[in-house]
XYZ file of C-alpha atoms in Angstrom:
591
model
C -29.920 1.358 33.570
C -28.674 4.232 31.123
C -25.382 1.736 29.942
C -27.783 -0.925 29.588
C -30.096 1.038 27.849
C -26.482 2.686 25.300
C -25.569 -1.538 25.119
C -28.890 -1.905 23.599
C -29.145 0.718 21.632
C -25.158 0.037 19.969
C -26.454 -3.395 19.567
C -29.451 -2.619 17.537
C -27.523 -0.348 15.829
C -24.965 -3.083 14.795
C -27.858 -5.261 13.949
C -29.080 -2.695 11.599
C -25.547 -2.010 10.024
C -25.442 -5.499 9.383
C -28.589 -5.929 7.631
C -27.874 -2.917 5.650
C -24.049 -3.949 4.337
C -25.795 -7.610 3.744
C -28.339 -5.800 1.485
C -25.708 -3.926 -0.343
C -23.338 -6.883 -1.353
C -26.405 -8.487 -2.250
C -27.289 -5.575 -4.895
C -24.695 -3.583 -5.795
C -21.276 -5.236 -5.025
C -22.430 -8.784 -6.351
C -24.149 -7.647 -9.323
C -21.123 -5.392 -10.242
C -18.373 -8.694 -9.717
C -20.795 -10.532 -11.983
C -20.825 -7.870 -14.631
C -16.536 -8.065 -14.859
C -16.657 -11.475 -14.401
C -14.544 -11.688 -11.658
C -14.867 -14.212 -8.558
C -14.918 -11.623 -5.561
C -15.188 -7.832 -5.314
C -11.166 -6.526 -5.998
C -11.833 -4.018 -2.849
C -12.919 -4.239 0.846
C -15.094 -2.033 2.907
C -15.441 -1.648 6.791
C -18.274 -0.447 9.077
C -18.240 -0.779 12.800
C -18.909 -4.317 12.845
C -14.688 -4.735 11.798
C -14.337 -3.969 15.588
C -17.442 -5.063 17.430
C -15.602 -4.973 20.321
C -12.981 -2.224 20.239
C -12.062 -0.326 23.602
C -9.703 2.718 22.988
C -7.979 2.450 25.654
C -6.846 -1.026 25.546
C -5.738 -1.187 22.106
C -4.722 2.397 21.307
C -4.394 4.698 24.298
C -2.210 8.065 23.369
C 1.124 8.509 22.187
C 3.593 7.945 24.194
C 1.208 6.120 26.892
C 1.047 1.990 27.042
C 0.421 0.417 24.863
C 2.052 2.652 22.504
C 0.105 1.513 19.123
C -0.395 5.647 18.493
C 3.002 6.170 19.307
C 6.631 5.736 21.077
C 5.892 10.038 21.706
C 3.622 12.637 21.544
C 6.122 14.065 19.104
C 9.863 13.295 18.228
C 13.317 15.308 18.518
C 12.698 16.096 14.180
C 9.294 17.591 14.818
C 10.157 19.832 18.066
C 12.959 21.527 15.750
C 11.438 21.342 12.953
C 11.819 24.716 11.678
C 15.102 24.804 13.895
C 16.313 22.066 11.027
C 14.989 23.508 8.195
C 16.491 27.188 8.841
C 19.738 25.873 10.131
C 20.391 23.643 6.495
C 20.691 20.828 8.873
C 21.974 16.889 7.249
C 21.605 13.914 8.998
C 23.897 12.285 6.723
C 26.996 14.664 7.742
C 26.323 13.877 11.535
C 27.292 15.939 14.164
C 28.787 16.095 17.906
C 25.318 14.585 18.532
C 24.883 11.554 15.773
C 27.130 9.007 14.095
C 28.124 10.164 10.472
C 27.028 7.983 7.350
C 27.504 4.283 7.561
C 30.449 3.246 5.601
C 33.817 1.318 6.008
C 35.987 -0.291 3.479
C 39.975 -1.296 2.684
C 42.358 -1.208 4.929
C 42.098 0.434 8.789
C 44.501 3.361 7.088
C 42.234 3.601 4.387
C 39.129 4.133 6.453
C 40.937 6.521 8.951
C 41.507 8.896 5.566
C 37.979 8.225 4.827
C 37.354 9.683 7.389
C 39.331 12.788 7.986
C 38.747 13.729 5.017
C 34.729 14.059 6.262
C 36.356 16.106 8.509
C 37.944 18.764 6.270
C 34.098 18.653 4.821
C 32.521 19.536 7.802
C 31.091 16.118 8.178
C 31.972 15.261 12.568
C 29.672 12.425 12.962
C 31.461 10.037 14.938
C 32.179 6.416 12.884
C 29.129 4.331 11.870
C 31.544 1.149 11.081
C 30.695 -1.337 8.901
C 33.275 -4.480 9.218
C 34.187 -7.043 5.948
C 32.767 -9.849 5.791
C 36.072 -11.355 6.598
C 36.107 -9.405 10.405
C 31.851 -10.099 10.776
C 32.987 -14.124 10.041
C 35.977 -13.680 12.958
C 38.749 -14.735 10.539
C 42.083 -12.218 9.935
C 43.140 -10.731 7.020
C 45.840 -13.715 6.434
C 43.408 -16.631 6.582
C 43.121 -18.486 3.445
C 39.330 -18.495 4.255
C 39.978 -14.146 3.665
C 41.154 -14.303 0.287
C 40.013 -11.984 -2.191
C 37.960 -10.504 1.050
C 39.683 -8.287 2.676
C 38.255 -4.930 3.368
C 35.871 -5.599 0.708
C 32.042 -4.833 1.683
C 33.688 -3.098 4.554
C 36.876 -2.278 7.119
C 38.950 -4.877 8.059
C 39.359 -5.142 11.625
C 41.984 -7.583 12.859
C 43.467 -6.321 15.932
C 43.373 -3.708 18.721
C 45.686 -1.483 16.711
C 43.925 -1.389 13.629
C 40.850 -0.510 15.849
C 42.908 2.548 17.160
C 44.324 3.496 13.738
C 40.762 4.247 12.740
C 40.116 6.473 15.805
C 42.956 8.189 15.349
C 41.045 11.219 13.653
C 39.049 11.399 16.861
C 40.525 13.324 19.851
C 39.997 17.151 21.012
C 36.421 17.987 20.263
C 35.813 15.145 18.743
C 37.256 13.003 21.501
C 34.980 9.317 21.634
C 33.710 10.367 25.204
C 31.963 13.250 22.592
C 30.785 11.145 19.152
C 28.946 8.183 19.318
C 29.768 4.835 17.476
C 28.440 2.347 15.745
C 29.067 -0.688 14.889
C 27.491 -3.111 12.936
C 28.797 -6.371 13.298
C 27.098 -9.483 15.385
C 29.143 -13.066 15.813
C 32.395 -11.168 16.891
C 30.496 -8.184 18.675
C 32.361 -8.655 22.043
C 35.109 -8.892 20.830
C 34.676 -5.108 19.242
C 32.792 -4.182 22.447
C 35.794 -5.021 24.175
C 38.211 -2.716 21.775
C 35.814 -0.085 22.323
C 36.319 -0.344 26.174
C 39.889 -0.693 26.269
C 40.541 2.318 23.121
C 38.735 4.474 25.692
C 40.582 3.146 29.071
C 43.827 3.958 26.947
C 43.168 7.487 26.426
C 42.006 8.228 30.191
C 38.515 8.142 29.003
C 35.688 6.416 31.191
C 34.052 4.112 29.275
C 30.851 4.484 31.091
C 30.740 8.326 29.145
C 30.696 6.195 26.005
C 28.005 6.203 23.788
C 26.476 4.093 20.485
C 25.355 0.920 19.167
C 26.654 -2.593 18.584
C 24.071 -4.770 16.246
C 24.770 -7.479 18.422
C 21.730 -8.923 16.832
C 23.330 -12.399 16.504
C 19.724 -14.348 15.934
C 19.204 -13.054 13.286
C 22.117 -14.010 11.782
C 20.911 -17.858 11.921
C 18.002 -16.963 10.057
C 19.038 -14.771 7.531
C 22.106 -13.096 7.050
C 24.748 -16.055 8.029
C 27.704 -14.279 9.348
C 27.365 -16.451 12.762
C 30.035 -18.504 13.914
C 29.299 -20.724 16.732
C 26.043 -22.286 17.277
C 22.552 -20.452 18.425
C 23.043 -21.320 22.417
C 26.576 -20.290 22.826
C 26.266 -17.035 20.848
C 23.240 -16.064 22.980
C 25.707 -16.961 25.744
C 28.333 -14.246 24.425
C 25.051 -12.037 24.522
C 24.023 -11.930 27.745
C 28.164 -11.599 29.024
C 28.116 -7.903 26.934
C 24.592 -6.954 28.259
C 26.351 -7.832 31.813
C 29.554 -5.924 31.130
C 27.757 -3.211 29.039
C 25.356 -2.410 31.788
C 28.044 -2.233 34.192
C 30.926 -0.679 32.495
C 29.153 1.730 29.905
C 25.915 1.930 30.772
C 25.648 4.481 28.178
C 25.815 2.494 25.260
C 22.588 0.751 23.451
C 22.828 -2.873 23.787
C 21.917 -4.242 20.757
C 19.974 -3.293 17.543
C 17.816 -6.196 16.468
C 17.322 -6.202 13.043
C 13.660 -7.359 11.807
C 14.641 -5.550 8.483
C 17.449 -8.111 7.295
C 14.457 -11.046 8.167
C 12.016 -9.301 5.602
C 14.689 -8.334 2.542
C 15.923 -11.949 2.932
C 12.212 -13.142 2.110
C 10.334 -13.859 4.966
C 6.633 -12.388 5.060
C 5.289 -9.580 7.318
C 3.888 -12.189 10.054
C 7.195 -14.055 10.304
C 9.132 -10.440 9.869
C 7.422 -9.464 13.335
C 6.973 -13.189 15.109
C 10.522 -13.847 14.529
C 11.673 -10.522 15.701
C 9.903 -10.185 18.367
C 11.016 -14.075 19.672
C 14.614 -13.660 19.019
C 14.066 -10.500 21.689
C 12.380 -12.459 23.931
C 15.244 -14.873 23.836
C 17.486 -11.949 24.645
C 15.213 -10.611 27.274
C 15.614 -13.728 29.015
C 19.177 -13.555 28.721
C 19.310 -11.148 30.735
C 16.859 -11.772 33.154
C 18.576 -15.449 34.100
C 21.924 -13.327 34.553
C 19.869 -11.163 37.095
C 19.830 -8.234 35.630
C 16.650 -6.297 35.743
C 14.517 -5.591 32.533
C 13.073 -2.329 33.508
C 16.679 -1.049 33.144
C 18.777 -2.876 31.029
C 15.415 -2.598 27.805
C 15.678 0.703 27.806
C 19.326 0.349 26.221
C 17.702 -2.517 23.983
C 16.832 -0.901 20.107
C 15.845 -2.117 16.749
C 17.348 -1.387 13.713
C 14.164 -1.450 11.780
C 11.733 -3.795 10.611
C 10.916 -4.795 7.364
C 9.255 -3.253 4.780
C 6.653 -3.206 1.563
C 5.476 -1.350 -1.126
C 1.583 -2.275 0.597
C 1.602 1.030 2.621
C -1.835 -0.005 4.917
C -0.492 -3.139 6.077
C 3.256 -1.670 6.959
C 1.186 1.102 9.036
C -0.942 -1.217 10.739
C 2.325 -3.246 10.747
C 4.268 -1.052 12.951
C 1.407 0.329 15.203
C 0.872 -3.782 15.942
C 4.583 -3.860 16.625
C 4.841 -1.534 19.272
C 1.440 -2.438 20.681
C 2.781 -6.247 20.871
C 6.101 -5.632 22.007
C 4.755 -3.618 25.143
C 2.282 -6.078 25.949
C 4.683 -8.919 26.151
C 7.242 -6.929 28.136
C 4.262 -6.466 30.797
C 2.587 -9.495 30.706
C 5.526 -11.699 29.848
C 8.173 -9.797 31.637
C 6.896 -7.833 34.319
C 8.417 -5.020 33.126
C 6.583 -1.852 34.577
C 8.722 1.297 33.264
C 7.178 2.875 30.173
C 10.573 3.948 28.781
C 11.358 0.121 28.702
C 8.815 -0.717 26.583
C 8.524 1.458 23.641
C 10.393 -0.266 20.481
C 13.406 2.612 20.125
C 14.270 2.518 16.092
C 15.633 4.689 13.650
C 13.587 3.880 10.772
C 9.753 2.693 11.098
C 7.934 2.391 8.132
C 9.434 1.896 4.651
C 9.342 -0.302 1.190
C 12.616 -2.060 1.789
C 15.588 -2.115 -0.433
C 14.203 -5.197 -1.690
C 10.981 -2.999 -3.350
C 13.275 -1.546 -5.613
C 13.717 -2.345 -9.258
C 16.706 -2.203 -11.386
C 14.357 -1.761 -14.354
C 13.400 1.670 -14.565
C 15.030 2.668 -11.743
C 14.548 6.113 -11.688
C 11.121 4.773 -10.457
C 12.066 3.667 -6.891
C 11.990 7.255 -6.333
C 8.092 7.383 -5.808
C 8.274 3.961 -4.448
C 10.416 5.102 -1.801
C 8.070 8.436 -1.019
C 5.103 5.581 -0.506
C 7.191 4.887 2.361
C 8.234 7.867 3.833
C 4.079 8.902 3.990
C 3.771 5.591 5.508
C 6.614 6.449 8.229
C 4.813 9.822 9.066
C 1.427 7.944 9.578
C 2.691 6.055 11.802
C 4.001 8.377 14.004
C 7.543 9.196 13.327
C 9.868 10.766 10.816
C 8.516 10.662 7.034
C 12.130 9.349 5.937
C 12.307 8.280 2.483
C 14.356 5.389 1.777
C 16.306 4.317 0.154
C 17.690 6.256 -2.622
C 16.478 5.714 -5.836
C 20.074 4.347 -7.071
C 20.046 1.662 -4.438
C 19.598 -1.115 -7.156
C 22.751 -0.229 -8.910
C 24.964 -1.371 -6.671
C 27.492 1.409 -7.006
C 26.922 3.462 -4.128
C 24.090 6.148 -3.764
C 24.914 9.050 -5.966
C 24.715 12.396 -4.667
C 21.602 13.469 -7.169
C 19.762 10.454 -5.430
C 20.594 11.172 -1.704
C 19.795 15.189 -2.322
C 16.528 14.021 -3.594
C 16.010 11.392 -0.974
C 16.337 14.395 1.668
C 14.107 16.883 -0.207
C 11.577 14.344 -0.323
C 11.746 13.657 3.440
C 11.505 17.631 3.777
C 8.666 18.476 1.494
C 6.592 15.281 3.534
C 8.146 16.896 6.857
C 7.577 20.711 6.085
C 5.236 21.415 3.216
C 2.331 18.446 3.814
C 1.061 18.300 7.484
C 1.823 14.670 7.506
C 3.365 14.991 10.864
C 1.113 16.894 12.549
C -1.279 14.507 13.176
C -0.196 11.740 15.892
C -1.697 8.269 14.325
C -4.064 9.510 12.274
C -5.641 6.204 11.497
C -6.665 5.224 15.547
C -10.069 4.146 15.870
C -10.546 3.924 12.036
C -13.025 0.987 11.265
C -10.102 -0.569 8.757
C -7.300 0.261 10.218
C -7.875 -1.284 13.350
C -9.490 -4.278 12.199
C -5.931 -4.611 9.951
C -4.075 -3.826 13.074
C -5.799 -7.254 15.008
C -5.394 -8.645 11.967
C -1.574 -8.911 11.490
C -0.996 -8.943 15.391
C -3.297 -11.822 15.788
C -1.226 -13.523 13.002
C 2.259 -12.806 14.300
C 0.867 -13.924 17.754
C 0.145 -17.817 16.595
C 3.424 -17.452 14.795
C 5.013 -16.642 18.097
C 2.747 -19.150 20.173
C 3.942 -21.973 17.408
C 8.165 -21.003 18.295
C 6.951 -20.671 21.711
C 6.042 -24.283 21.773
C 9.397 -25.192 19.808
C 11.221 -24.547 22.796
C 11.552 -20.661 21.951
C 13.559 -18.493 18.902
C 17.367 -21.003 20.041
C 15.453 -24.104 19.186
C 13.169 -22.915 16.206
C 16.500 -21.528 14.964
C 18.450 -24.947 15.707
C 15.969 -26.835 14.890
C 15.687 -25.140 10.859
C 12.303 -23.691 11.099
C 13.332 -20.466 10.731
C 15.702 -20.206 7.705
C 13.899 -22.691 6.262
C 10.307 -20.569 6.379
C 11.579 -17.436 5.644
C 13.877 -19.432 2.549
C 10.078 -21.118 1.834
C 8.041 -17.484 1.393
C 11.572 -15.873 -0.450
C 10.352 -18.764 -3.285
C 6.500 -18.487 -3.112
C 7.167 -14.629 -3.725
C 9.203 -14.732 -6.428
C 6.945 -17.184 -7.956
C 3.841 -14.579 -7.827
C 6.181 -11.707 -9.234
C 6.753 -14.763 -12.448
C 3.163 -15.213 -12.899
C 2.357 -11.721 -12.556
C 0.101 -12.337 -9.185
C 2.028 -9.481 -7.701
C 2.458 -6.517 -10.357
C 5.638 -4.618 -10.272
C 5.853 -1.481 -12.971
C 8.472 -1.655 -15.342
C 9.460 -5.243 -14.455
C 6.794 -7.655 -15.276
C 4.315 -5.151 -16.603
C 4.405 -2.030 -18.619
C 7.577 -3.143 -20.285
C 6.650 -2.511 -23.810
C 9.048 -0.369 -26.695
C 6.738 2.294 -25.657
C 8.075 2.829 -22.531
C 10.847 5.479 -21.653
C 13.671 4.485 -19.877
C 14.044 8.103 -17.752
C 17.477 8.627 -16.656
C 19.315 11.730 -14.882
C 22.990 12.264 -14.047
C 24.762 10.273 -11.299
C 27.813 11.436 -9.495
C 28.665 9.389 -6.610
C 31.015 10.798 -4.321
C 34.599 9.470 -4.045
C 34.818 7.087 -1.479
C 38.387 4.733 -2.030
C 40.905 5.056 -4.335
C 40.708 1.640 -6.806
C 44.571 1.057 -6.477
C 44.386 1.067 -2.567
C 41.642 -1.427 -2.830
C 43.957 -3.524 -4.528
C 46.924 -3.397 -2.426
C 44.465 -3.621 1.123
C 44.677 -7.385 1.269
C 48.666 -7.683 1.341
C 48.927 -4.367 3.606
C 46.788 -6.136 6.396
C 48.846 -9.246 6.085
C 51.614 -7.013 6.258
C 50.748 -5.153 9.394
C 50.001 -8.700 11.217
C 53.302 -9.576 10.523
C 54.258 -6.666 12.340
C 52.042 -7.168 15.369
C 53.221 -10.551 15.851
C 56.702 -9.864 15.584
C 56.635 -7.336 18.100
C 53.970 -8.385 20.626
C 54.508 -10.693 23.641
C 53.463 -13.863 22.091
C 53.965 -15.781 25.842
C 51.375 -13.276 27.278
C 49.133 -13.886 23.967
C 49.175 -17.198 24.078
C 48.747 -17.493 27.948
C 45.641 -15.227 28.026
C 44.063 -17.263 24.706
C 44.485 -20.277 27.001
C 42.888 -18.511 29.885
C 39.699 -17.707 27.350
C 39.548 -21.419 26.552
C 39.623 -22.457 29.989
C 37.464 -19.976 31.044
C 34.318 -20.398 28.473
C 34.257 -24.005 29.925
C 32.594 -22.397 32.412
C 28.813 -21.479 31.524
C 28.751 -19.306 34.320
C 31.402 -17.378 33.690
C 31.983 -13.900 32.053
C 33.508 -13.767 29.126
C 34.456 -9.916 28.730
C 37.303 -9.659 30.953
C 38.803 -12.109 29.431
C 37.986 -10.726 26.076
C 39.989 -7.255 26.940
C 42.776 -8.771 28.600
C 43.171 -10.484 24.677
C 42.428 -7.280 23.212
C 44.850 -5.207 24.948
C 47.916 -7.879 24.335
C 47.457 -8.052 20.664
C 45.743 -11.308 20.544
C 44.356 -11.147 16.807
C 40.606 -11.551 16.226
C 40.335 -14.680 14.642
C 42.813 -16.172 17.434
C 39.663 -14.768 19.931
C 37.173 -16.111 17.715
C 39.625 -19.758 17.464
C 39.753 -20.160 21.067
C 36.182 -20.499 21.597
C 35.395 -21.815 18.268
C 37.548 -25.614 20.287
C 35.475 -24.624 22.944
C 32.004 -23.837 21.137
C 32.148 -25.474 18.000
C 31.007 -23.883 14.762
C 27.576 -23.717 13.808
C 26.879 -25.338 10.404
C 24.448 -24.000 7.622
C 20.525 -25.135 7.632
C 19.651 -27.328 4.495
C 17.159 -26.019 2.741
């Protein structure tokens, strides 16, 4: 009788709410849109009635508890040394023996091994956080004529084995791999690097189940919006699942993958198809691995995401990101059957943020409070307040050091001097906020249900939904920013004479030396040469056969196959050749 009698009463109440917010449009907010003569009222207001029928625990519950929308975490490694960090001058950018250092890579394997050591001499240890040229990410060597002008350009050329060992030659002692992690951000070829990883460790007497990291392996993605894939959608998902197999067996250690939401968004895509694609191309994975009998409960807790998306609109990107985590654990559980909690919490380095592609080379000075809008947005939604990126991004030049020093002192002051992190999800059971939370999730969710009835993320992918959506909202936004729908400061408003142009000094730290640049594309060719002069080219050729044979076989493991290569010398292009006669090459989407 007495929750019949509360039912009632929250009813009438309701009721009564109603009447009273109809009454107030009617006489204040109406009246004041007719008196600026606009169409609708330029703000929104929420009472109860936003979430008539809200339950706590079913669409918030606590941090660290299913379904996770408050939280992956009561609190995080940053906030339980907090003070720990702040007293001992710590950096994330200079690593440690428990972090990867900053992401970089570039020239020649030489070139990236100085790079390196000379971190070293700096006090930088953070073990290599690799990024690979675009000539190594497409699975071509350094002496294709599709490399030209290439080579080690946007980042390290990686053609063989021994160039992977030449950059981990700085590594040994304290620093030996079994100690640093790795990463490694490359998809198409990513077994293929897997497989050096394996077989650098097996050649030092090191156990590559103590290794520890994380491939991208994110080759979905690729299709959609970055386009360094190589063979079509189904095979690649088929290279997928063999290193999930061989990675859960032989280094169980190491994260799986890093899906990467975040290269979806800056290539255009809204913040529905952001999450709905995401979130499909892991499904896809998911099942992956559950048709090669592996079990979810163990092999998603090595699964991560590099980061989704981001915006300058900091409500949506925290309702954004507390939908995120509340869908992803729901479709593990009802989807999935997955029942451990630590397999269900979306593990990512970066939550909320604006996105490098919220920053304006007008004015740039100005991404600098852009980029603080997202670090308060990170630490409302329950994890570190990081600011990024640097203000500099837009120039193209490399961060500078003024712009990374104020990057971190921005992510301290929000950390240490604001309280923003003491609160867990400050915005659960807020009227707006959760009404914005169903909102976007009950958007991405028909997004989902629509590639869902395509077949699932391979055929929405093959069939040129994908690219061709997120290609579709890259236009339509561009088009508001032209007719000023969307306003951005300093770019196509507030641009008059009047304006200052504020500008501070840039030094960016010395990363290569121009004249090695230069010389990197003949000194790969050269070392090649070398390799192929002084390899057994019977055994190469007889194992590339093997591969060939071998990925006829759907069934069939790849990896082993993929070392053997590896280990004998076999280049990475004449990897990537073999299966490209078996696979085929995937061809680009017309848009």
């Amino acid at each position: 009788m007495k929750d019949d009698q509360n039912k009632c009463d929250c009813r009438e109440k309701r009721e009564q709410i109603a009447r009273e917010e109809k009454s107030w449009r009617e006489n204040l907010v109406n009246k004041r849109v007719s008196r600026y003569n606009l169409e609708k009222s330029p703000t929104c207001f929420y009472t109860p009635n936003a979430i008539k029928d809200f339950d706590f625990l079913e669409k918030v519950g606590f941090p660290g508890q299913y379904p996770f929308t408050a939280g992956n975490a009561p609190f995080d490694f940053a906030k339980a040394n907090e003070k720990l960090a702040a007293q001992a001058n710590y950096r994330p950018d200079w690593g440690g023996s428990r972090g990867v250092g900053k992401y970089g890579g570039f020239g020649a394997a030489a070139d990236y091994r100085d790079y390196l050591k000379r971190m070293h001499s700096m006090g930088r240890f953070g073990g290599p956080n690799m990024a690979f040229d675009l000539v190594t990410q497409c699975g071509y060597d350094s002496d294709s004529p599709m490399a030209e002008g290439e080579v080690g350009r946007v980042g390290v050329a990686v053609d063989s084995f021994r160039d992977f060992c030449v950059i981990y030659e700085p590594y040994t002692g304290d620093l030996e791999i079994d100690k640093v992690p790795s990463n490694f951000t490359i998809n198409a070829p990513c077994a293929i690097i897997i497989a050096m990883y394996a077989e650098l460790a097996r050649s030092r007497g090191v156990d590559p189940a103590a290794l520890r990291g994380t491939p991208q392996n994110d080759i979905l993605k690729e299709f959609i919006a970055r386009g360094t894939y190589i063979y079509p959608a189904g095979p690649s998902l088929r290279l997928f699942r063999d290193t999930l197999q061989f990675m859960r067996k032989h280094m169980p250690l190491l994260n799986v993958n890093s899906i990467g939401g975040y290269h979806i968004r800056e290539a255009g895509a809204t913040r529905t198809q952001d999450l709905a694609f995401s979130l499909a191309n892991a499904a896809a994975y998911i099942q992956e691995g559950i048709k090669a009998g592996l079990d979810p409960n163990d092999f998603l807790t090595k699964f991560t995401f590099n980061a989704f998306g981001g915006s300058m609109e900091i409500y949506k990107e925290i309702a954004f990101h507390r939908a995120s985590r509340r869908m992803y654990a729901r479709m593990l559980k009802e989807d999935f059957g997955v029942t451990n909690p630590k397999a269900m919490t979306i593990r990512q380095p970066i939550t909320a943020h604006i996105g490098c592609s919220s920053t304006t080379l007008q004015r740039t000075l100005n991404n600098w409070p852009r980029a603080v809008v997202g670090g308060v947005a990170a630490g409302m939604t329950g994890s570190l307040p990081g600011v990024f990126p640097p203000w500099d991004e837009p120039l193209g030049l490399g961060h500078s050091q003024e712009a990374v020093q104020m990057q971190l002192d921005a992510t301290r002051i929000l950390m240490h001097e604001t309280g923003l992190t003491d609160v867990c999800d400050p915005w659960a059971g807020s009227y707006f906020m959760e009404s914005l939370t169903d909102e976007l999730e009950a958007e991405a969710l028909a997004e989902m249900d629509k590639i869902r009835g395509m077949g699932g993320a391979v055929a929405a992918i093959e069939s040129g939904y994908m690219p061709k959506a997120v290609a579709k909202s890259a236009y339509e936004k561009q088009k508001r920013i032209e007719s000023q729908e969307d306003l951005v400061v300093g770019v196509n408003c507030y641009t008059s004479d009047l304006e200052l142009e504020v500008t501070i000094n840039r030094e960016v730290e010395a990363t290569y030396d121009p004249a090695l640049m230069a010389t990197c594309e003949e000194r790969q060719k050269a070392s090649l040469r070398e390799l192929k002069r002084t390899r057994d080219g019977r055994t190469a050729a007889s194992l590339l056969s093997s591969l060939r044979t071998h990925a006829k076989d759907e069934n069939r493991n790849l990896m082993p196959d993929i070392c053997d290569c590896v280990k004998n010398d076999c280049t990475l292009q004449e990897i990537c050749d073999a299966l490209r006669e078996v696979f085929g090459e995937a061809q680009p989407v017309k848009l």
